[in-house]
Each structure stands twice: as structure tokens, then as C-alpha cells.
PDB file of C-alpha atoms and ligand atoms in Angstrom:
ATOM      1  CA  MET T   1    -211.488-185.924  58.297  1.00 98.00           C
ATOM      2  CA  GLU T   2    -215.197-187.326  58.740  1.00 98.00           C
ATOM      3  CA  ILE T   3    -216.638-187.741  62.404  1.00 98.00           C
ATOM      4  CA  ILE T   4    -218.940-191.043  62.012  1.00 98.00           C
ATOM      5  CA  ASN T   5    -221.458-191.588  64.895  1.00 96.00           C
ATOM      6  CA  ASN T   6    -223.662-194.784  64.029  1.00 95.00           C
ATOM      7  CA  GLU T   7    -223.799-197.884  62.472  1.00 94.00           C
ATOM      8  CA  SER T   8    -226.194-196.648  59.547  1.00 95.00           C
ATOM      9  CA  GLN T   9    -224.007-193.636  59.027  1.00 96.00           C
ATOM     10  CA  ALA T  10    -220.569-196.101  58.829  1.00 97.00           C
ATOM     11  CA  LYS T  11    -222.348-198.475  56.335  1.00 95.00           C
ATOM     12  CA  GLU T  12    -223.347-195.749  54.069  1.00 96.00           C
ATOM     13  CA  VAL T  13    -220.249-193.562  54.289  1.00 97.00           C
ATOM     14  CA  LEU T  14    -217.820-196.619  54.156  1.00 97.00           C
ATOM     15  CA  ARG T  15    -219.740-198.258  51.225  1.00 94.00           C
ATOM     16  CA  ASP T  16    -217.302-197.885  48.451  1.00 94.00           C
ATOM     17  CA  PHE T  17    -214.119-197.800  50.274  1.00 97.00           C
ATOM     18  CA  SER T  18    -211.536-200.809  50.604  1.00 96.00           C
ATOM     19  CA  GLU T  19    -208.191-201.651  51.881  1.00 98.00           C
ATOM     20  CA  ILE T  20    -209.423-199.922  55.219  1.00 98.00           C
ATOM     21  CA  ALA T  21    -207.369-199.739  58.272  1.00 98.00           C
ATOM     22  CA  LEU T  22    -208.667-199.310  61.861  1.00 98.00           C
ATOM     23  CA  VAL T  23    -206.957-198.202  65.167  1.00 99.00           C
ATOM     24  CA  PRO T  24    -209.472-198.769  67.876  1.00 98.00           C
ATOM     25  CA  THR T  25    -208.602-196.388  70.755  1.00 98.00           C
ATOM     26  CA  MET T  26    -210.587-194.961  73.981  1.00 97.00           C
ATOM     27  CA  GLY T  27    -209.132-191.512  73.604  1.00 97.00           C
ATOM     28  CA  ASN T  28    -207.173-189.287  75.676  1.00 96.00           C
ATOM     29  CA  LEU T  29    -205.158-189.758  72.633  1.00 98.00           C
ATOM     30  CA  HIS T  30    -200.795-189.251  72.768  1.00 98.00           C
ATOM     31  CA  SER T  31    -197.944-190.057  70.764  1.00 98.00           C
ATOM     32  CA  GLY T  32    -198.542-193.913  71.250  1.00 98.00           C
ATOM     33  CA  HIS T  33    -201.907-193.447  69.804  1.00 98.00           C
ATOM     34  CA  VAL T  34    -200.486-191.635  66.918  1.00 98.00           C
ATOM     35  CA  SER T  35    -197.682-194.497  65.640  1.00 98.00           C
ATOM     36  CA  LEU T  36    -200.949-196.764  65.469  1.00 98.00           C
ATOM     37  CA  VAL T  37    -202.309-194.612  62.701  1.00 98.00           C
ATOM     38  CA  ASP T  38    -198.981-194.168  60.796  1.00 98.00           C
ATOM     39  CA  LYS T  39    -198.692-198.111  61.364  1.00 98.00           C
ATOM     40  CA  ALA T  40    -202.221-198.204  59.434  1.00 98.00           C
ATOM     41  CA  LYS T  41    -201.013-195.676  56.938  1.00 98.00           C
ATOM     42  CA  GLU T  42    -198.162-198.059  56.158  1.00 98.00           C
ATOM     43  CA  VAL T  43    -200.734-200.995  55.035  1.00 98.00           C
ATOM     44  CA  GLY T  44    -204.418-199.011  54.524  1.00 98.00           C
ATOM     45  CA  LYS T  45    -205.391-196.465  52.133  1.00 98.00           C
ATOM     46  CA  ILE T  46    -208.401-195.553  54.363  1.00 98.00           C
ATOM     47  CA  ILE T  47    -207.448-194.596  57.967  1.00 98.00           C
ATOM     48  CA  ILE T  48    -210.065-195.131  60.334  1.00 98.00           C
ATOM     49  CA  ALA T  49    -209.618-194.600  64.292  1.00 98.00           C
ATOM     50  CA  SER T  50    -212.376-195.336  66.752  1.00 98.00           C
ATOM     51  CA  ILE T  51    -212.795-193.402  70.118  1.00 98.00           C
ATOM     52  CA  TYR T  52    -214.852-195.238  72.576  1.00 98.00           C
ATOM     53  CA  VAL T  53    -214.699-195.834  76.649  1.00 97.00           C
ATOM     54  CA  ASN T  54    -215.945-199.346  76.543  1.00 97.00           C
ATOM     55  CA  PRO T  55    -218.027-199.764  80.056  1.00 97.00           C
ATOM     56  CA  LEU T  56    -217.468-203.338  79.153  1.00 97.00           C
ATOM     57  CA  GLN T  57    -214.322-203.529  79.706  1.00 97.00           C
ATOM     58  CA  PHE T  58    -214.355-202.131  83.056  1.00 97.00           C
ATOM     59  CA  GLY T  59    -214.691-204.039  86.670  1.00 95.00           C
ATOM     60  CA  ILE T  60    -217.105-202.850  88.710  1.00 93.00           C
ATOM     61  CA  ASN T  61    -214.865-200.613  91.069  1.00 89.00           C
ATOM     62  CA  GLU T  62    -212.459-199.528  88.705  1.00 93.00           C
ATOM     63  CA  ASP T  63    -211.665-195.748  86.497  1.00 91.00           C
ATOM     64  CA  PHE T  64    -214.558-196.162  84.004  1.00 95.00           C
ATOM     65  CA  ASP T  65    -216.344-192.852  85.383  1.00 94.00           C
ATOM     66  CA  SER T  66    -212.351-191.352  85.721  1.00 91.00           C
ATOM     67  CA  TYR T  67    -211.521-192.288  82.647  1.00 93.00           C
ATOM     68  CA  PRO T  68    -209.757-188.860  80.727  1.00 93.00           C
ATOM     69  CA  ARG T  69    -212.098-188.091  78.090  1.00 96.00           C
ATOM     70  CA  THR T  70    -210.944-185.190  75.488  1.00 96.00           C
ATOM     71  CA  LEU T  71    -212.528-185.622  72.245  1.00 98.00           C
ATOM     72  CA  ASN T  72    -211.927-182.096  70.897  1.00 98.00           C
ATOM     73  CA  ASP T  73    -208.390-182.519  71.247  1.00 98.00           C
ATOM     74  CA  ASP T  74    -208.174-185.960  70.148  1.00 98.00           C
ATOM     75  CA  LEU T  75    -209.989-184.857  67.224  1.00 98.00           C
ATOM     76  CA  SER T  76    -207.398-182.728  66.244  1.00 98.00           C
ATOM     77  CA  LYS T  77    -204.855-184.992  66.936  1.00 98.00           C
ATOM     78  CA  LEU T  78    -206.156-187.573  64.706  1.00 98.00           C
ATOM     79  CA  GLU T  79    -207.036-185.243  61.784  1.00 98.00           C
ATOM     80  CA  GLN T  80    -203.614-183.973  61.875  1.00 98.00           C
ATOM     81  CA  ALA T  81    -201.862-187.653  61.708  1.00 98.00           C
ATOM     82  CA  GLY T  82    -203.847-188.079  58.254  1.00 98.00           C
ATOM     83  CA  CYS T  83    -207.130-190.089  59.585  1.00 98.00           C
ATOM     84  CA  ASP T  84    -210.022-190.213  57.052  1.00 98.00           C
ATOM     85  CA  PHE T  85    -212.600-190.937  59.415  1.00 98.00           C
ATOM     86  CA  VAL T  86    -213.272-191.183  63.200  1.00 98.00           C
ATOM     87  CA  PHE T  87    -216.125-193.679  64.702  1.00 98.00           C
ATOM     88  CA  CYS T  88    -217.535-192.078  67.793  1.00 98.00           C
ATOM     89  CA  PRO T  89    -220.158-194.350  68.672  1.00 97.00           C
ATOM     90  CA  SER T  90    -223.015-193.537  70.891  1.00 91.00           C
ATOM     91  CA  GLU T  91    -223.513-195.838  74.146  1.00 88.00           C
ATOM     92  CA  ASN T  92    -226.449-197.465  72.072  1.00 90.00           C
ATOM     93  CA  ILE T  93    -223.581-199.517  70.271  1.00 96.00           C
ATOM     94  CA  LEU T  94    -224.208-201.710  73.142  1.00 96.00           C
ATOM     95  CA  GLU T  95    -227.965-202.148  72.967  1.00 95.00           C
ATOM     96  CA  ASN T  96    -228.540-205.919  72.151  1.00 95.00           C
ATOM     97  CA  ILE T  97    -224.818-206.550  71.987  1.00 97.00           C
ATOM     98  CA  GLN T  98    -223.759-210.149  71.385  1.00 98.00           C
ATOM     99  CA  LYS T  99    -221.184-210.742  74.348  1.00 98.00           C
ATOM    100  CA  TYR T 100    -218.152-212.900  73.566  1.00 98.00           C
ATOM    101  CA  LYS T 101    -215.554-214.694  75.735  1.00 98.00           C
ATOM    102  CA  ALA T 102    -212.143-214.209  75.613  1.00 98.00           C
ATOM    103  CA  PRO T 103    -209.689-217.051  74.627  1.00 98.00           C
ATOM    104  CA  ASP T 104    -208.345-218.788  77.834  1.00 97.00           C
ATOM    105  CA  ILE T 105    -204.971-216.877  77.612  1.00 98.00           C
ATOM    106  CA  SER T 106    -207.257-214.008  78.877  1.00 98.00           C
ATOM    107  CA  LYS T 107    -207.205-215.552  82.314  1.00 98.00           C
ATOM    108  CA  LYS T 108    -203.680-215.325  82.944  1.00 98.00           C
ATOM    109  CA  LEU T 109    -201.382-211.905  83.853  1.00 98.00           C
ATOM    110  CA  CYS T 110    -203.927-209.069  83.709  1.00 97.00           C
ATOM    111  CA  GLY T 111    -206.919-211.429  83.679  1.00 97.00           C
ATOM    112  CA  LYS T 112    -206.223-212.669  87.507  1.00 97.00           C
ATOM    113  CA  THR T 113    -207.045-208.746  88.701  1.00 95.00           C
ATOM    114  CA  ARG T 114    -209.529-208.114  85.835  1.00 96.00           C
ATOM    115  CA  PRO T 115    -211.091-211.608  85.559  1.00 96.00           C
ATOM    116  CA  THR T 116    -214.147-209.759  82.619  1.00 97.00           C
ATOM    117  CA  HIS T 117    -211.672-207.143  81.122  1.00 98.00           C
ATOM    118  CA  PHE T 118    -210.626-209.500  78.365  1.00 98.00           C
ATOM    119  CA  ASP T 119    -214.295-210.619  77.287  1.00 98.00           C
ATOM    120  CA  GLY T 120    -215.407-206.668  77.181  1.00 98.00           C
ATOM    121  CA  VAL T 121    -212.590-206.158  74.682  1.00 98.00           C
ATOM    122  CA  VAL T 122    -213.132-209.088  72.227  1.00 98.00           C
ATOM    123  CA  THR T 123    -216.838-208.049  72.489  1.00 98.00           C
ATOM    124  CA  ILE T 124    -216.457-204.366  71.452  1.00 98.00           C
ATOM    125  CA  VAL T 125    -213.433-205.030  69.065  1.00 98.00           C
ATOM    126  CA  ARG T 126    -215.652-207.563  67.394  1.00 98.00           C
ATOM    127  CA  LYS T 127    -218.581-204.991  67.247  1.00 98.00           C
ATOM    128  CA  LEU T 128    -216.043-202.014  65.670  1.00 98.00           C
ATOM    129  CA  PHE T 129    -214.995-205.057  63.279  1.00 98.00           C
ATOM    130  CA  GLU T 130    -218.593-206.124  61.990  1.00 97.00           C
ATOM    131  CA  VAL T 131    -219.551-202.075  61.829  1.00 97.00           C
ATOM    132  CA  LEU T 132    -216.772-200.995  60.005  1.00 98.00           C
ATOM    133  CA  ASN T 133    -215.372-203.988  58.070  1.00 97.00           C
ATOM    134  CA  PRO T 134    -212.009-203.082  58.213  1.00 98.00           C
ATOM    135  CA  ASP T 135    -208.925-205.082  56.141  1.00 98.00           C
ATOM    136  CA  TYR T 136    -206.537-204.431  59.007  1.00 98.00           C
ATOM    137  CA  ALA T 137    -206.596-203.319  62.505  1.00 98.00           C
ATOM    138  CA  VAL T 138    -203.356-202.068  64.534  1.00 99.00           C
ATOM    139  CA  PHE T 139    -203.330-202.553  68.512  1.00 98.00           C
ATOM    140  CA  GLY T 140    -200.319-201.813  70.570  1.00 98.00           C
ATOM    141  CA  LEU T 141    -197.717-203.913  71.969  1.00 98.00           C
ATOM    142  CA  LYS T 142    -198.197-201.898  75.388  1.00 98.00           C
ATOM    143  CA  ASP T 143    -201.281-204.474  75.633  1.00 98.00           C
ATOM    144  CA  TYR T 144    -199.360-207.119  74.863  1.00 98.00           C
ATOM    145  CA  GLN T 145    -201.749-209.755  76.557  1.00 98.00           C
ATOM    146  CA  GLN T 146    -204.925-207.837  74.779  1.00 98.00           C
ATOM    147  CA  PHE T 147    -202.694-208.025  71.300  1.00 98.00           C
ATOM    148  CA  LEU T 148    -202.163-211.946  71.550  1.00 98.00           C
ATOM    149  CA  ILE T 149    -205.882-212.478  73.000  1.00 98.00           C
ATOM    150  CA  ILE T 150    -207.274-210.508  69.799  1.00 98.00           C
ATOM    151  CA  LYS T 151    -205.061-212.143  67.444  1.00 98.00           C
ATOM    152  CA  LYS T 152    -206.441-215.614  68.618  1.00 98.00           C
ATOM    153  CA  PHE T 153    -209.893-214.612  69.177  1.00 98.00           C
ATOM    154  CA  PHE T 154    -210.226-213.378  65.520  1.00 98.00           C
ATOM    155  CA  LYS T 155    -208.050-216.130  64.189  1.00 98.00           C
ATOM    156  CA  GLU T 156    -210.489-218.741  66.052  1.00 98.00           C
ATOM    157  CA  HIS T 157    -213.838-216.622  64.724  1.00 98.00           C
ATOM    158  CA  ASN T 158    -212.340-216.876  61.095  1.00 98.00           C
ATOM    159  CA  PHE T 159    -212.303-213.241  60.587  1.00 98.00           C
ATOM    160  CA  GLN T 160    -210.045-212.539  57.749  1.00 97.00           C
ATOM    161  CA  ILE T 161    -209.011-209.127  59.139  1.00 98.00           C
ATOM    162  CA  LYS T 162    -205.232-208.539  59.566  1.00 98.00           C
ATOM    163  CA  ILE T 163    -204.099-208.059  62.921  1.00 98.00           C
ATOM    164  CA  LEU T 164    -200.774-205.887  63.465  1.00 98.00           C
ATOM    165  CA  GLY T 165    -198.930-204.889  66.742  1.00 98.00           C
ATOM    166  CA  SER T 166    -197.127-201.651  66.775  1.00 98.00           C
ATOM    167  CA  PRO T 167    -193.782-201.160  69.148  1.00 98.00           C
ATOM    168  CA  ILE T 168    -194.643-199.391  72.370  1.00 98.00           C
ATOM    169  CA  ILE T 169    -194.211-195.354  72.712  1.00 98.00           C
ATOM    170  CA  ARG T 170    -192.531-194.297  75.795  1.00 98.00           C
ATOM    171  CA  GLU T 171    -192.147-190.790  77.159  1.00 98.00           C
ATOM    172  CA  ASP T 172    -188.397-189.519  77.706  1.00 98.00           C
ATOM    173  CA  ASP T 173    -187.478-191.208  80.947  1.00 98.00           C
ATOM    174  CA  GLY T 174    -188.803-194.643  79.895  1.00 98.00           C
ATOM    175  CA  LEU T 175    -192.224-194.432  81.299  1.00 98.00           C
ATOM    176  CA  ALA T 176    -194.523-196.267  78.483  1.00 98.00           C
ATOM    177  CA  MET T 177    -197.275-193.619  77.359  1.00 98.00           C
ATOM    178  CA  SER T 178    -200.618-193.876  79.101  1.00 97.00           C
ATOM    179  CA  SER T 179    -203.847-192.026  79.081  1.00 93.00           C
ATOM    180  CA  ARG T 180    -203.611-193.238  82.839  1.00 93.00           C
ATOM    181  CA  ASN T 181    -200.389-191.104  83.540  1.00 96.00           C
ATOM    182  CA  ASN T 182    -202.187-188.271  83.745  1.00 92.00           C
ATOM    183  CA  LEU T 183    -203.908-189.384  86.825  1.00 92.00           C
ATOM    184  CA  LEU T 184    -200.541-190.031  88.555  1.00 96.00           C
ATOM    185  CA  THR T 185    -199.672-187.900  91.170  1.00 96.00           C
ATOM    186  CA  SER T 186    -196.515-185.953  90.995  1.00 97.00           C
ATOM    187  CA  GLN T 187    -194.643-188.264  93.363  1.00 96.00           C
ATOM    188  CA  ASP T 188    -195.896-191.520  91.858  1.00 96.00           C
ATOM    189  CA  ARG T 189    -194.950-190.081  88.286  1.00 97.00           C
ATOM    190  CA  LYS T 190    -191.507-189.427  89.918  1.00 97.00           C
ATOM    191  CA  ILE T 191    -191.113-192.931  90.462  1.00 96.00           C
ATOM    192  CA  ALA T 192    -193.038-194.417  87.650  1.00 97.00           C
ATOM    193  CA  PRO T 193    -189.917-194.734  85.464  1.00 98.00           C
ATOM    194  CA  GLN T 194    -188.440-197.226  87.774  1.00 98.00           C
ATOM    195  CA  ILE T 195    -191.021-199.985  86.189  1.00 98.00           C
ATOM    196  CA  PHE T 196    -189.002-199.736  82.759  1.00 98.00           C
ATOM    197  CA  GLU T 197    -185.993-199.382  84.486  1.00 98.00           C
ATOM    198  CA  GLN T 198    -186.629-202.951  86.116  1.00 98.00           C
ATOM    199  CA  LEU T 199    -187.689-204.271  82.730  1.00 98.00           C
ATOM    200  CA  THR T 200    -184.245-202.865  81.075  1.00 98.00           C
ATOM    201  CA  PHE T 201    -182.211-204.361  83.732  1.00 98.00           C
ATOM    202  CA  ILE T 202    -184.284-208.217  83.271  1.00 98.00           C
ATOM    203  CA  LYS T 203    -183.508-207.855  79.786  1.00 98.00           C
ATOM    204  CA  ASN T 204    -179.735-206.904  80.263  1.00 98.00           C
ATOM    205  CA  ASN T 205    -178.919-209.620  82.627  1.00 97.00           C
ATOM    206  CA  ILE T 206    -180.794-212.509  81.189  1.00 97.00           C
ATOM    207  CA  LYS T 207    -178.175-214.310  80.161  1.00 94.00           C
ATOM    208  CA  ASN T 208    -176.554-213.864  83.661  1.00 94.00           C
ATOM    209  CA  LYS T 209    -178.886-214.906  86.418  1.00 97.00           C
ATOM    210  CA  THR T 210    -181.944-217.334  86.663  1.00 97.00           C
ATOM    211  CA  HIS T 211    -185.643-215.570  86.062  1.00 98.00           C
ATOM    212  CA  ASP T 212    -186.013-216.181  89.697  1.00 98.00           C
ATOM    213  CA  GLU T 213    -183.044-214.547  90.637  1.00 98.00           C
ATOM    214  CA  LEU T 214    -184.083-211.236  87.970  1.00 98.00           C
ATOM    215  CA  ILE T 215    -187.826-211.424  89.696  1.00 98.00           C
ATOM    216  CA  ILE T 216    -186.773-211.735  93.024  1.00 98.00           C
ATOM    217  CA  ASN T 217    -183.975-208.380  92.576  1.00 97.00           C
ATOM    218  CA  SER T 218    -186.452-206.123  90.631  1.00 98.00           C
ATOM    219  CA  ILE T 219    -189.142-206.830  93.168  1.00 97.00           C
ATOM    220  CA  GLU T 220    -186.642-205.919  96.267  1.00 97.00           C
ATOM    221  CA  ALA T 221    -185.568-202.764  93.953  1.00 96.00           C
ATOM    222  CA  PHE T 222    -189.354-201.699  94.193  1.00 96.00           C
ATOM    223  CA  LYS T 223    -190.048-202.446  97.528  1.00 94.00           C
ATOM    224  CA  LYS T 224    -187.513-200.149  98.691  1.00 93.00           C
ATOM    225  CA  ASN T 225    -190.297-197.586  97.001  1.00 89.00           C
ATOM    226  CA  ASN T 226    -193.206-198.714  98.000  1.00 87.00           C
ATOM    227  CA  ILE T 227    -193.779-200.608  94.559  1.00 92.00           C
ATOM    228  CA  PHE T 228    -195.531-203.495  94.479  1.00 89.00           C
ATOM    229  CA  PRO T 229    -195.840-205.309  91.095  1.00 97.00           C
ATOM    230  CA  GLU T 230    -199.446-206.896  90.846  1.00 97.00           C
ATOM    231  CA  TYR T 231    -197.255-209.492  88.543  1.00 98.00           C
ATOM    232  CA  LEU T 232    -193.455-209.446  87.210  1.00 98.00           C
ATOM    233  CA  SER T 233    -193.208-212.290  85.154  1.00 98.00           C
ATOM    234  CA  ILE T 234    -190.745-213.679  82.004  1.00 98.00           C
ATOM    235  CA  LEU T 235    -192.967-215.729  79.935  1.00 98.00           C
ATOM    236  CA  ASN T 236    -193.303-217.491  76.688  1.00 98.00           C
ATOM    237  CA  PRO T 237    -194.721-214.675  73.815  1.00 98.00           C
ATOM    238  CA  GLU T 238    -196.997-217.082  72.905  1.00 97.00           C
ATOM    239  CA  THR T 239    -198.782-219.095  75.599  1.00 97.00           C
ATOM    240  CA  LEU T 240    -197.658-216.772  78.064  1.00 98.00           C
ATOM    241  CA  GLU T 241    -196.704-219.919  80.279  1.00 97.00           C
ATOM    242  CA  ASP T 242    -193.430-219.210  82.718  1.00 97.00           C
ATOM    243  CA  ALA T 243    -190.636-219.252  80.130  1.00 98.00           C
ATOM    244  CA  SER T 244    -187.498-221.539  80.641  1.00 96.00           C
ATOM    245  CA  GLU T 245    -183.964-220.389  81.070  1.00 95.00           C
ATOM    246  CA  ASN T 246    -182.657-220.983  77.789  1.00 89.00           C
ATOM    247  CA  ASP T 247    -185.764-219.468  75.946  1.00 95.00           C
ATOM    248  CA  ALA T 248    -184.293-217.042  73.259  1.00 94.00           C
ATOM    249  CA  SER T 249    -187.438-215.252  72.682  1.00 97.00           C
ATOM    250  CA  VAL T 250    -189.747-214.195  75.942  1.00 98.00           C
ATOM    251  CA  LEU T 251    -191.817-211.377  77.129  1.00 98.00           C
ATOM    252  CA  ILE T 252    -191.116-209.586  80.312  1.00 98.00           C
ATOM    253  CA  ALA T 253    -194.207-208.207  81.576  1.00 98.00           C
ATOM    254  CA  ILE T 254    -195.364-206.139  84.375  1.00 98.00           C
ATOM    255  CA  ALA T 255    -198.324-204.479  85.961  1.00 98.00           C
ATOM    256  CA  VAL T 256    -198.194-202.010  89.006  1.00 97.00           C
ATOM    257  CA  LYS T 257    -200.612-200.001  91.044  1.00 94.00           C
ATOM    258  CA  LEU T 258    -199.185-196.302  91.893  1.00 95.00           C
ATOM    259  CA  GLY T 259    -201.898-195.166  94.314  1.00 93.00           C
ATOM    260  CA  ASN T 260    -205.316-195.901  92.259  1.00 90.00           C
ATOM    261  CA  VAL T 261    -203.744-195.753  88.862  1.00 93.00           C
ATOM    262  CA  ARG T 262    -202.880-199.242  87.473  1.00 95.00           C
ATOM    263  CA  LEU T 263    -199.903-199.154  84.657  1.00 97.00           C
ATOM    264  CA  ILE T 264    -198.755-202.050  82.323  1.00 98.00           C
ATOM    265  CA  ASP T 265    -195.222-202.298  80.500  1.00 98.00           C
ATOM    266  CA  ASN T 266    -193.491-204.900  78.860  1.00 98.00           C
ATOM    267  CA  ILE T 267    -190.463-205.730  76.727  1.00 98.00           C
ATOM    268  CA  LEU T 268    -190.423-208.587  74.145  1.00 98.00           C
ATOM    269  CA  ILE T 269    -187.072-210.089  73.573  1.00 97.00           C
ATOM    270  CA  ASN T 270    -186.919-211.680  70.304  1.00 91.00           C
TER     271      ASN T 270
HETATM  272  P1  LIG B 301    -206.272-197.304  74.777  1.00 85.10           P
HETATM  273  O1  LIG B 301    -206.694-196.009  74.136  1.00 85.10           O
HETATM  274  O2  LIG B 301    -205.521-197.228  75.752  1.00 85.10           O
HETATM  275  O3  LIG B 301    -207.027-198.252  74.641  1.00 85.10           O
HETATM  276  O4  LIG B 301    -205.248-197.987  73.661  1.00 85.10           O
HETATM  277  C1  LIG B 301    -205.751-197.625  72.482  1.00 85.10           C
HETATM  278  C2  LIG B 301    -204.652-198.408  71.373  1.00 85.10           C
HETATM  279  O5  LIG B 301    -203.550-197.715  71.872  1.00 85.10           O
HETATM  280  C3  LIG B 301    -204.234-199.958  71.831  1.00 85.10           C
HETATM  281  O6  LIG B 301    -204.051-200.639  70.671  1.00 85.10           O
HETATM  282  C4  LIG B 301    -203.099-199.580  72.815  1.00 85.10           C
HETATM  283  O7  LIG B 301    -202.253-200.872  72.885  1.00 85.10           O
HETATM  284  C5  LIG B 301    -202.302-198.475  72.197  1.00 85.10           C
HETATM  285  N1  LIG B 301    -201.210-197.960  72.838  1.00 85.10           N
HETATM  286  C6  LIG B 301    -201.383-197.307  74.239  1.00 85.10           C
HETATM  287  N2  LIG B 301    -200.264-196.494  74.587  1.00 85.10           N
HETATM  288  C7  LIG B 301    -199.766-196.793  73.772  1.00 85.10           C
HETATM  289  C8  LIG B 301    -197.859-196.649  73.765  1.00 85.10           C
HETATM  290  N3  LIG B 301    -197.531-196.334  74.341  1.00 85.10           N
HETATM  291  N4  LIG B 301    -197.304-196.816  72.668  1.00 85.10           N
HETATM  292  C9  LIG B 301    -197.828-198.188  71.720  1.00 85.10           C
HETATM  293  N5  LIG B 301    -199.242-198.073  71.578  1.00 85.10           N
HETATM  294  C10 LIG B 301    -200.056-197.546  72.202  1.00 85.10           C
END
């Protein structure tokens, strides 16, 4: 596995390769990230992961400084997973970077409390695409809104790169794996599995109750543990507008703050 640190090295090293599949990450890797590498191996011949904690996608009062950075561990996980290259750019990747606006669905859900987040995401992903020129890029469906925005943005900008989504990997107790789980207090870690429990309850009862009833029930259940979701919604998976009661395909999406740690999760029903 070879490490690439800058744009000119990337161009030189990757010049002769085709069928490249890219897995963009911010590091502090867990089995969720490794599953994206596995997915990339299904479609590409050359696998590149990138590790970059992108300042552009953090708001002023967010956790950029405390975001966990574990480069050595990450590199061994990627090597073991079968990556060919890891792109670890230095901060100068942002020098003279052209900034882009994310499509309008970025204003919904997470965009309500993180208004510039998705602009930062599409800007850095576009830069990664320009530097590494992959044929495929794999993103986790845990960040469902991000996946949708990226698909839409690169379609609108006429990129030929195939964008693939990969299923959510969970801890044994159901909590979606996240680099931020390590930042939870032990008490908050104990109650965190309720996020997936409530999503599952909604999924299992979606045919028996109205969407409003299900959401009110879950919010009541969360309240008993002093959990106050930022949002909990049942949505059309393409438009992120509220779903109708008889829609067969819906996204149940949630964001919750436990202490200072913001967690997101979802279940897609097809
Ligand atoms: P991050 O390093 O958190 O920016 O995530 C990098 C990529 O890994 C994104 O495409 C995420 O959606 C994906 N990812 C993070 N956690 C999970 C998970 N638990 N299951 C599947 N994919 C994930």
C-alpha cells in the first residue's frame, strides 16, 4: 500500500491505472469504513482510500479540533482491508480551492443546524475527484443525505464517476458505527442504542399507525431518557419531503445530540 500526500504525486503515481475506486473518509476508521473498501473491491481494480479531516465541512462551533485523529491505526486497517493507495493530503489542498454550493436538498435535515456543512462536503469531494480521477466512489448510507447530495451534485456537474452507496454497519447493540461514538460518555453510550431501537420500532409499525403517531410515540420514549432529537422524520427517500402514509419506499431519519456528540442514523424501507 502506497501513501500519496499531494496532487502532483497523485497524478504521477496513478497515471497508468484504470478502474480506480475511491473511498473518501475522515479517518478514525472502524468496520463501517472497512465495509466501504470491501464494496469498492467489488467494482474497482485499484482501491484508494482518502483520509482528510476537512475543515470546510465543520461549522464554527463544531468538533473539528476534537475530531479523533488516529492515522497509524487507520493505515494498518486500510492495508489489511486490501487498499492499494491512501491519499492523505496536507492542508495545502485547500489553497485556492474553488468552493461549490450543494444542491437544495442540503438545506433539509442536517442542513437546518449545519447550514454550510454540505457545501464543504461537495467542495472537498470534488477536489478529491479532480486529483484522483476515480471511476467509482463509495459512500456509506449512514450519511444518507450526504449520499443523495453527492449523487445529485455530480450528476448536475456531468461527472461520469459512478457513485455507490453501502449499507450501515452497526455495533452488536444496534448503534450505527461512527467515529464520534468514542466521544460519548459511558452513560450516553448506554442510552445511544435507543436511537436504532426507535427507528426499528417505527419500521415495524409503519403499516399500523400514522407517521405522526409513530414520531410522537418515539419522541415521548426518547424524552424519558432526556434525549431530544434534532429531527426525526419519515421521508420520501429521493426528495426528502415528508412521505405520504401509503408510500412503499420511505426513509426514517434521525439526528440526536447526546452531550456534545451529534449522532445520525436512518432506516431505508424499499
Ligand atoms: P467519515 O469518516 O465519518 O466521514 O465517513 C466516511 C465514509 O464512511 C462516509 O461515506 C460514511 O457514510 C461512511 N460510514 C461511516 N460510518 C459508517 C457505518 N457505520 N456504516 C457504513 N458506512 C459508514
